[in-house]
């Protein structure tokens, strides 16, 4: 069995896949990322308990935060709590914003050597003066549970994924859960960042979709959205994707996060109008946010098992 076949075989069984032309009739099915995330976290907790029984230690995740960005502090506290609930030991490292890059690199070298640590997460964004590329490159790829290291990105691009970026992997898990066809469909990804848009395109290619990637220089975003049977938007601009652009029956995954003037959290897609046309749609909040954390835990137990040479 090739590595790729093994990845496909290891995926959970999904209902018969459906595409835009056979989408459920009527208003879109709202995909419940929070519910699937709970299911994934239960699976992780069971695997973590098995790992602890076999190895005599819990899987470990080091969570590094530099500075006191408010949103980052909230995300980090969610991640630490999720670890605790799943039986994963969380090692917190909170560093001041003025931390020198050499100090952060020294901490990463120490975590790379620490046998108790299976995964290392450095919360982004980093304060100015610290290069995210240099920091990510320093993480041992076997402990890169965010899937951002060039080795893990490269393996995904070469169709032999190992540790997969959490948000794109979460999109794939949601699509499987709801029986949404990816093979052969026209998929559009809006946003081409290295942490969401580009790996998302690689995941969709791995699933054998025909992929278009839109970015800031895209001439006709509307046309690329209108043809999409599967749409993933990861920009962070509320209302960028108009509801009436959505292809009838399409599966819409809204990764974007921004705050409206009234303080409400929003995605990139005009949700209400889009839901009248789409076959499936993710809400914001309650869609990819919880899935991202669940896939982080899933990557941590995968990394722990791979390091320990156990299943
Ligand atoms: P990012 O690094 O800012 O990337 C945004 C991307 O969108 C860039 O590639 C940017 O291109 C592109 N873009 C900007 N305006 C555009 C336009 N009008 N049309 C098409 N593309 C455009 O952000 P990110 O880290 O990828 O995250 C994207 C969004 O997802 C953010 O809102 C973030 O908060 C959210 N997010 C959510 C989760 C979750 O768990 N739900 C996880 C990660 C990220 P240029 O770089 O050329 O400007």
Short mmCIF file of N, CA and C in Angstrom, two decimals, residues 40-49 58-59 79-89 294 297-298 301:
data_model
loop_
_atom_site.label_atom_id
_atom_site.label_comp_id
_atom_site.label_asym_id
_atom_site.label_seq_id
_atom_site.Cartn_x
_atom_site.Cartn_y
_atom_site.Cartn_z
N UNK A 40 -13.90 14.37 17.48
CA UNK A 40 -12.46 14.17 17.25
C UNK A 40 -11.72 14.20 18.58
N UNK A 41 -12.13 15.10 19.48
CA UNK A 41 -11.44 15.21 20.77
C UNK A 41 -11.66 13.97 21.62
N UNK A 42 -12.85 13.38 21.51
CA UNK A 42 -13.07 12.11 22.22
C UNK A 42 -12.16 11.01 21.68
N UNK A 43 -12.04 10.97 20.35
CA UNK A 43 -11.15 9.98 19.73
C UNK A 43 -9.72 10.19 20.23
N UNK A 44 -9.31 11.47 20.28
CA UNK A 44 -7.94 11.79 20.72
C UNK A 44 -7.76 11.36 22.17
N UNK A 45 -8.77 11.62 23.02
CA UNK A 45 -8.66 11.27 24.44
C UNK A 45 -8.48 9.76 24.60
N UNK A 46 -9.22 8.99 23.80
CA UNK A 46 -9.10 7.53 23.89
C UNK A 46 -7.69 7.10 23.45
N UNK A 47 -7.21 7.72 22.38
CA UNK A 47 -5.86 7.36 21.89
C UNK A 47 -4.79 7.80 22.90
N UNK A 48 -5.00 8.97 23.53
CA UNK A 48 -4.01 9.46 24.51
C UNK A 48 -3.96 8.52 25.71
N UNK A 49 -5.13 8.00 26.12
CA UNK A 49 -5.16 7.06 27.26
C UNK A 49 -4.41 5.79 26.89
N UNK A 58 2.04 10.66 29.49
CA UNK A 58 1.02 11.25 28.62
C UNK A 58 1.71 11.92 27.42
N UNK A 59 1.01 12.01 26.27
CA UNK A 59 1.58 12.80 25.18
C UNK A 59 1.72 14.26 25.64
N UNK A 79 -6.47 26.21 23.80
CA UNK A 79 -5.64 25.06 23.42
C UNK A 79 -5.17 24.32 24.66
N UNK A 80 -4.76 25.07 25.68
CA UNK A 80 -4.29 24.43 26.91
C UNK A 80 -5.43 23.66 27.59
N UNK A 81 -6.62 24.26 27.61
CA UNK A 81 -7.76 23.60 28.24
C UNK A 81 -8.12 22.32 27.45
N UNK A 82 -8.09 22.43 26.11
CA UNK A 82 -8.43 21.28 25.28
C UNK A 82 -7.44 20.14 25.52
N UNK A 83 -6.16 20.47 25.71
CA UNK A 83 -5.13 19.45 26.00
C UNK A 83 -5.50 18.73 27.29
N UNK A 84 -5.78 19.51 28.30
CA UNK A 84 -6.09 18.96 29.62
C UNK A 84 -7.25 17.95 29.50
N UNK A 85 -8.31 18.38 28.80
CA UNK A 85 -9.50 17.52 28.67
C UNK A 85 -9.20 16.24 27.89
N UNK A 86 -8.21 16.30 26.98
CA UNK A 86 -7.93 15.13 26.14
C UNK A 86 -6.84 14.24 26.74
N UNK A 87 -6.35 14.58 27.93
CA UNK A 87 -5.29 13.75 28.54
C UNK A 87 -3.93 14.00 27.93
N UNK A 88 -3.74 15.20 27.35
CA UNK A 88 -2.44 15.58 26.80
C UNK A 88 -1.81 16.57 27.77
N UNK A 89 -0.53 16.34 28.10
CA UNK A 89 0.12 17.25 29.04
C UNK A 89 0.51 18.53 28.29
N UNK A 294 -9.24 20.89 17.43
CA UNK A 294 -9.37 19.41 17.46
C UNK A 294 -8.28 18.76 16.61
N UNK A 297 -4.93 18.71 18.36
CA UNK A 297 -4.81 17.61 19.32
C UNK A 297 -4.58 16.29 18.58
N UNK A 298 -5.28 16.13 17.47
CA UNK A 298 -5.12 14.91 16.68
C UNK A 298 -3.68 14.80 16.16
N UNK A 301 -1.30 13.70 19.05
CA UNK A 301 -1.27 12.26 19.37
C UNK A 301 -0.61 11.48 18.21
#
